[in-house]
Amino acid sequence: MSLTTTQPRPIRLPTLILCLLAAALIWLLNALNKNNYTVNVQYPIEFIYDQKRYVPTSPLPKTLTVNITGNGWKLFRKTWLPFRSQPIRYPIDRPLQTKFINTASLAAALTEHAKDVRVNFVAGDTLALNFDLLAVQEVPVKVDSAGIDLADRMVVSSLINVSPQTIRFEGPARLLRAVPDTIKVKIPARRLALSYDEELRLPIPRHPLIRASTDQVAVSFEVAELLQPLPVTPAPEPAKPQEETKPAKTTKKAKSTHRK
């Protein structure tokens, strides 16, 4: 009688991985069916205010961190697909007086908005609000004609054309106070001997909250050779100071007394 030894079958790695994945999936499905899970989710928010009169001076948050409690499946959907939810609308009636988000009223609005979960509180560090009046200012553009560097015997022989002649700025009223009353453009070319036609960048303040109608202007003018020197008008001679006239001395004649 011959004895045969049975060798253990080798464990196939793909089969083991599939078994582990199936077990993990079953555990996850059972866990998601349970209630009273509490998580923090990012909930989208939309601020409602008069955008024609006011402008935020600090970025408004697009999402808020909300602590909610509910069923596992519902929390899973709100955690992994937060932006599929409709944003909560937060009205701001008086932007200049409103400095913070009212978290109590926001939590109440969220409770009414998301009825499938329980909203515990609104968390976050970016709950401050800063607004300013939206102002508009139009500034004329002038070319620094005195600073044009011309070649010898060359002169500007036409009007200096600037297009556009005014720049429109729009932004917070506090920031627009730093905009100059007139924008002066310098001609960078040196020793000009030909007519000029270029687009120049404006020296305007750069700020993310200030919008300008354009950041460059077209400048053109003609240059010609001076064939004869310009007549020089003699400077008027300074007026000579008038000599002071000394008053004439008056002598008193002594009266002579004759004795008779």
mmCIF file of C-alpha atoms in Angstrom, residues 29-237:
data_model
loop_
_atom_site.group_PDB
_atom_site.id
_atom_site.type_symbol
_atom_site.label_atom_id
_atom_site.label_comp_id
_atom_site.label_asym_id
_atom_site.label_seq_id
_atom_site.Cartn_x
_atom_site.Cartn_y
_atom_site.Cartn_z
ATOM 1 C CA LEU A 29 -22.475 48.985 2.974
ATOM 2 C CA ASN A 30 -23.511 47.847 6.439
ATOM 3 C CA ALA A 31 -21.820 50.859 8.016
ATOM 4 C CA LEU A 32 -23.510 53.318 5.654
ATOM 5 C CA ASN A 33 -26.917 51.972 6.593
ATOM 6 C CA LYS A 34 -26.452 53.107 10.189
ATOM 7 C CA ASN A 35 -27.599 56.470 11.567
ATOM 8 C CA ASN A 36 -26.193 59.181 13.860
ATOM 9 C CA TYR A 37 -22.937 59.745 12.037
ATOM 10 C CA THR A 38 -21.442 63.213 12.522
ATOM 11 C CA VAL A 39 -19.083 64.774 9.989
ATOM 12 C CA ASN A 40 -17.921 68.175 8.736
ATOM 13 C CA VAL A 41 -18.876 68.942 5.142
ATOM 14 C CA GLN A 42 -18.158 71.841 2.805
ATOM 15 C CA TYR A 43 -21.470 73.434 1.867
ATOM 16 C CA PRO A 44 -21.693 75.965 -1.007
ATOM 17 C CA ILE A 45 -22.950 79.462 -0.170
ATOM 18 C CA GLU A 46 -24.086 82.383 -2.337
ATOM 19 C CA PHE A 47 -24.191 85.950 -0.988
ATOM 20 C CA ILE A 48 -27.043 88.165 -2.179
ATOM 21 C CA TYR A 49 -26.379 91.955 -2.163
ATOM 22 C CA ASP A 50 -26.704 94.968 -4.448
ATOM 23 C CA GLN A 51 -23.696 94.462 -6.714
ATOM 24 C CA LYS A 52 -24.309 97.781 -8.490
ATOM 25 C CA ARG A 53 -23.679 99.780 -5.306
ATOM 26 C CA TYR A 54 -21.330 97.688 -3.176
ATOM 27 C CA VAL A 55 -18.164 95.668 -3.683
ATOM 28 C CA PRO A 56 -16.457 93.239 -1.267
ATOM 29 C CA THR A 57 -12.946 94.342 -0.275
ATOM 30 C CA SER A 58 -12.024 90.847 0.917
ATOM 31 C CA PRO A 59 -12.843 87.587 -0.901
ATOM 32 C CA LEU A 60 -16.231 86.134 -0.020
ATOM 33 C CA PRO A 61 -16.134 82.446 0.946
ATOM 34 C CA LYS A 62 -17.598 80.104 -1.637
ATOM 35 C CA THR A 63 -18.116 77.269 0.853
ATOM 36 C CA LEU A 64 -18.644 76.968 4.597
ATOM 37 C CA THR A 65 -17.681 74.170 6.954
ATOM 38 C CA VAL A 66 -20.905 72.757 8.426
ATOM 39 C CA ASN A 67 -21.111 70.087 11.127
ATOM 40 C CA ILE A 68 -24.034 67.747 10.367
ATOM 41 C CA THR A 69 -25.471 64.488 11.708
ATOM 42 C CA GLY A 70 -27.448 61.941 9.738
ATOM 43 C CA ASN A 71 -27.615 58.654 7.897
ATOM 44 C CA GLY A 72 -24.403 57.232 6.499
ATOM 45 C CA TRP A 73 -25.585 57.217 2.905
ATOM 46 C CA LYS A 74 -26.750 60.837 3.062
ATOM 47 C CA LEU A 75 -23.548 61.988 4.700
ATOM 48 C CA PHE A 76 -21.517 60.069 2.141
ATOM 49 C CA ARG A 77 -23.317 61.880 -0.672
ATOM 50 C CA LYS A 78 -22.829 65.306 0.909
ATOM 51 C CA THR A 79 -19.192 64.609 1.768
ATOM 52 C CA TRP A 80 -18.052 63.340 -1.619
ATOM 53 C CA LEU A 81 -20.463 65.296 -3.817
ATOM 54 C CA PRO A 82 -20.813 68.609 -1.975
ATOM 55 C CA PHE A 83 -21.127 70.856 -5.021
ATOM 56 C CA ARG A 84 -24.082 68.962 -6.423
ATOM 57 C CA SER A 85 -26.146 70.530 -3.643
ATOM 58 C CA GLN A 86 -27.850 73.827 -4.316
ATOM 59 C CA PRO A 87 -25.951 76.660 -2.573
ATOM 60 C CA ILE A 88 -27.516 78.313 0.433
ATOM 61 C CA ARG A 89 -28.468 81.940 -0.320
ATOM 62 C CA TYR A 90 -27.340 84.407 2.346
ATOM 63 C CA PRO A 91 -28.861 87.905 1.917
ATOM 64 C CA ILE A 92 -26.935 91.017 3.014
ATOM 65 C CA ASP A 93 -29.271 94.008 3.254
ATOM 66 C CA ARG A 94 -26.768 96.536 4.658
ATOM 67 C CA PRO A 95 -23.303 95.577 3.448
ATOM 68 C CA LEU A 96 -21.478 98.546 5.011
ATOM 69 C CA GLN A 97 -22.836 97.727 8.466
ATOM 70 C CA THR A 98 -22.530 93.931 8.180
ATOM 71 C CA LYS A 99 -19.114 92.804 9.429
ATOM 72 C CA PHE A 100 -19.695 89.113 10.185
ATOM 73 C CA ILE A 101 -21.811 86.214 8.989
ATOM 74 C CA ASN A 102 -24.639 85.460 11.408
ATOM 75 C CA THR A 103 -23.927 81.786 11.992
ATOM 76 C CA ALA A 104 -27.112 81.243 14.012
ATOM 77 C CA SER A 105 -29.397 82.442 11.218
ATOM 78 C CA LEU A 106 -27.259 80.624 8.679
ATOM 79 C CA ALA A 107 -27.565 77.342 10.598
ATOM 80 C CA ALA A 108 -31.338 77.817 10.734
ATOM 81 C CA ALA A 109 -31.443 78.453 6.986
ATOM 82 C CA LEU A 110 -29.310 75.368 6.384
ATOM 83 C CA THR A 111 -31.651 73.273 8.510
ATOM 84 C CA GLU A 112 -34.548 74.407 6.351
ATOM 85 C CA HIS A 113 -32.503 73.896 3.192
ATOM 86 C CA ALA A 114 -31.078 70.435 3.994
ATOM 87 C CA LYS A 115 -33.944 68.607 5.645
ATOM 88 C CA ASP A 116 -32.437 65.134 5.226
ATOM 89 C CA VAL A 117 -29.717 65.816 7.840
ATOM 90 C CA ARG A 118 -29.435 67.653 11.154
ATOM 91 C CA VAL A 119 -27.277 70.786 11.110
ATOM 92 C CA ASN A 120 -25.372 71.148 14.379
ATOM 93 C CA PHE A 121 -23.348 74.322 13.814
ATOM 94 C CA VAL A 122 -21.418 76.331 11.240
ATOM 95 C CA ALA A 123 -17.658 76.291 11.743
ATOM 96 C CA GLY A 124 -14.851 78.191 10.108
ATOM 97 C CA ASP A 125 -12.413 81.040 10.563
ATOM 98 C CA THR A 126 -13.362 83.123 7.495
ATOM 99 C CA LEU A 127 -16.680 84.519 8.706
ATOM 100 C CA ALA A 128 -15.724 88.215 8.455
ATOM 101 C CA LEU A 129 -17.277 90.443 5.784
ATOM 102 C CA ASN A 130 -15.860 93.692 4.397
ATOM 103 C CA PHE A 131 -17.706 95.871 1.887
ATOM 104 C CA ASP A 132 -17.223 99.330 0.405
ATOM 105 C CA LEU A 133 -19.170 101.566 -1.930
ATOM 106 C CA LEU A 134 -18.620 100.840 -5.614
ATOM 107 C CA ALA A 135 -17.242 104.039 -7.178
ATOM 108 C CA VAL A 136 -16.466 105.102 -10.748
ATOM 109 C CA GLN A 137 -13.838 107.676 -11.726
ATOM 110 C CA GLU A 138 -12.801 108.970 -15.152
ATOM 111 C CA VAL A 139 -9.251 110.306 -15.438
ATOM 112 C CA PRO A 140 -7.845 112.228 -18.442
ATOM 113 C CA VAL A 141 -4.623 111.093 -20.121
ATOM 114 C CA LYS A 142 -1.948 113.659 -21.026
ATOM 115 C CA VAL A 143 1.383 113.219 -22.791
ATOM 116 C CA ASP A 144 4.447 114.755 -21.161
ATOM 117 C CA SER A 145 5.285 116.911 -24.181
ATOM 118 C CA ALA A 146 8.125 118.686 -22.394
ATOM 119 C CA GLY A 147 9.895 115.356 -21.903
ATOM 120 C CA ILE A 148 9.921 114.295 -25.590
ATOM 121 C CA ASP A 149 13.538 113.721 -26.618
ATOM 122 C CA LEU A 150 14.022 114.969 -30.192
ATOM 123 C CA ALA A 151 17.045 114.844 -32.459
ATOM 124 C CA ASP A 152 18.882 118.032 -33.356
ATOM 125 C CA ARG A 153 16.838 120.500 -35.418
ATOM 126 C CA MET A 154 13.699 118.318 -35.070
ATOM 127 C CA VAL A 155 10.415 119.593 -33.655
ATOM 128 C CA VAL A 156 6.905 118.227 -33.043
ATOM 129 C CA SER A 157 4.961 119.564 -36.025
ATOM 130 C CA SER A 158 1.415 118.379 -35.213
ATOM 131 C CA LEU A 159 -0.985 117.869 -32.392
ATOM 132 C CA ILE A 160 -0.226 114.991 -30.046
ATOM 133 C CA ASN A 161 -3.029 112.457 -30.483
ATOM 134 C CA VAL A 162 -3.981 110.200 -27.559
ATOM 135 C CA SER A 163 -6.592 107.437 -27.810
ATOM 136 C CA PRO A 164 -8.474 106.963 -25.587
ATOM 137 C CA GLN A 165 -8.251 110.355 -23.936
ATOM 138 C CA THR A 166 -9.858 109.243 -20.650
ATOM 139 C CA ILE A 167 -9.569 106.080 -18.567
ATOM 140 C CA ARG A 168 -12.506 104.768 -16.550
ATOM 141 C CA PHE A 169 -11.700 103.229 -13.161
ATOM 142 C CA GLU A 170 -14.163 101.152 -11.149
ATOM 143 C CA GLY A 171 -13.624 99.772 -7.671
ATOM 144 C CA PRO A 172 -13.964 100.451 -3.942
ATOM 145 C CA ALA A 173 -14.283 104.152 -3.162
ATOM 146 C CA ARG A 174 -11.494 103.965 -0.569
ATOM 147 C CA LEU A 175 -9.016 102.574 -3.098
ATOM 148 C CA LEU A 176 -9.978 104.990 -5.889
ATOM 149 C CA ARG A 177 -8.753 107.895 -3.761
ATOM 150 C CA ALA A 178 -5.215 106.805 -4.650
ATOM 151 C CA VAL A 179 -5.865 107.233 -8.396
ATOM 152 C CA PRO A 180 -4.265 110.484 -9.683
ATOM 153 C CA ASP A 181 -6.353 113.285 -11.172
ATOM 154 C CA THR A 182 -4.378 113.112 -14.439
ATOM 155 C CA ILE A 183 -2.370 110.260 -15.933
ATOM 156 C CA LYS A 184 0.819 111.505 -17.579
ATOM 157 C CA VAL A 185 2.403 109.360 -20.277
ATOM 158 C CA LYS A 186 6.114 109.646 -21.016
ATOM 159 C CA ILE A 187 7.513 108.967 -24.493
ATOM 160 C CA PRO A 188 10.290 106.379 -24.012
ATOM 161 C CA ALA A 189 11.946 106.914 -27.420
ATOM 162 C CA ARG A 190 15.192 108.891 -27.568
ATOM 163 C CA ARG A 191 16.520 111.258 -30.243
ATOM 164 C CA LEU A 192 13.323 111.129 -32.286
ATOM 165 C CA ALA A 193 13.763 112.069 -35.943
ATOM 166 C CA LEU A 194 10.644 110.412 -37.431
ATOM 167 C CA SER A 195 6.930 110.644 -36.765
ATOM 168 C CA TYR A 196 5.793 108.680 -33.725
ATOM 169 C CA ASP A 197 2.919 106.154 -33.541
ATOM 170 C CA GLU A 198 3.052 103.623 -30.707
ATOM 171 C CA GLU A 199 0.928 102.005 -28.000
ATOM 172 C CA LEU A 200 2.189 102.760 -24.509
ATOM 173 C CA ARG A 201 1.371 101.114 -21.200
ATOM 174 C CA LEU A 202 -0.219 103.434 -18.676
ATOM 175 C CA PRO A 203 1.389 104.094 -15.292
ATOM 176 C CA ILE A 204 -1.779 103.268 -13.364
ATOM 177 C CA PRO A 205 -2.149 101.603 -9.947
ATOM 178 C CA ARG A 206 -2.399 97.815 -10.093
ATOM 179 C CA HIS A 207 -4.886 96.296 -7.663
ATOM 180 C CA PRO A 208 -7.081 93.212 -8.016
ATOM 181 C CA LEU A 209 -10.143 95.189 -6.863
ATOM 182 C CA ILE A 210 -9.628 98.123 -9.282
ATOM 183 C CA ARG A 211 -10.737 97.633 -12.871
ATOM 184 C CA ALA A 212 -9.564 99.998 -15.600
ATOM 185 C CA SER A 213 -11.199 100.368 -19.001
ATOM 186 C CA THR A 214 -7.760 99.857 -20.572
ATOM 187 C CA ASP A 215 -4.138 99.716 -19.492
ATOM 188 C CA GLN A 216 -2.568 101.231 -22.615
ATOM 189 C CA VAL A 217 -3.127 104.125 -25.020
ATOM 190 C CA ALA A 218 -2.160 104.903 -28.604
ATOM 191 C CA VAL A 219 0.034 108.009 -28.981
ATOM 192 C CA SER A 220 0.915 109.572 -32.338
ATOM 193 C CA PHE A 221 2.397 112.842 -33.549
ATOM 194 C CA GLU A 222 4.464 114.124 -36.459
ATOM 195 C CA VAL A 223 8.087 115.211 -36.322
ATOM 196 C CA ALA A 224 9.661 117.581 -38.860
ATOM 197 C CA GLU A 225 12.998 119.278 -39.373
ATOM 198 C CA LEU A 226 13.304 122.870 -38.382
ATOM 199 C CA LEU A 227 14.520 124.678 -41.541
ATOM 200 C CA GLN A 228 15.201 128.017 -39.935
ATOM 201 C CA PRO A 229 15.694 128.878 -36.342
ATOM 202 C CA LEU A 230 12.748 130.110 -34.433
ATOM 203 C CA PRO A 231 12.712 133.844 -33.833
ATOM 204 C CA VAL A 232 13.970 134.649 -30.417
ATOM 205 C CA THR A 233 11.994 137.279 -28.650
ATOM 206 C CA PRO A 234 14.350 139.422 -26.632
ATOM 207 C CA ALA A 235 13.652 139.395 -23.001
ATOM 208 C CA PRO A 236 12.391 142.705 -21.687
ATOM 209 C CA GLU A 237 14.999 144.733 -19.869
#
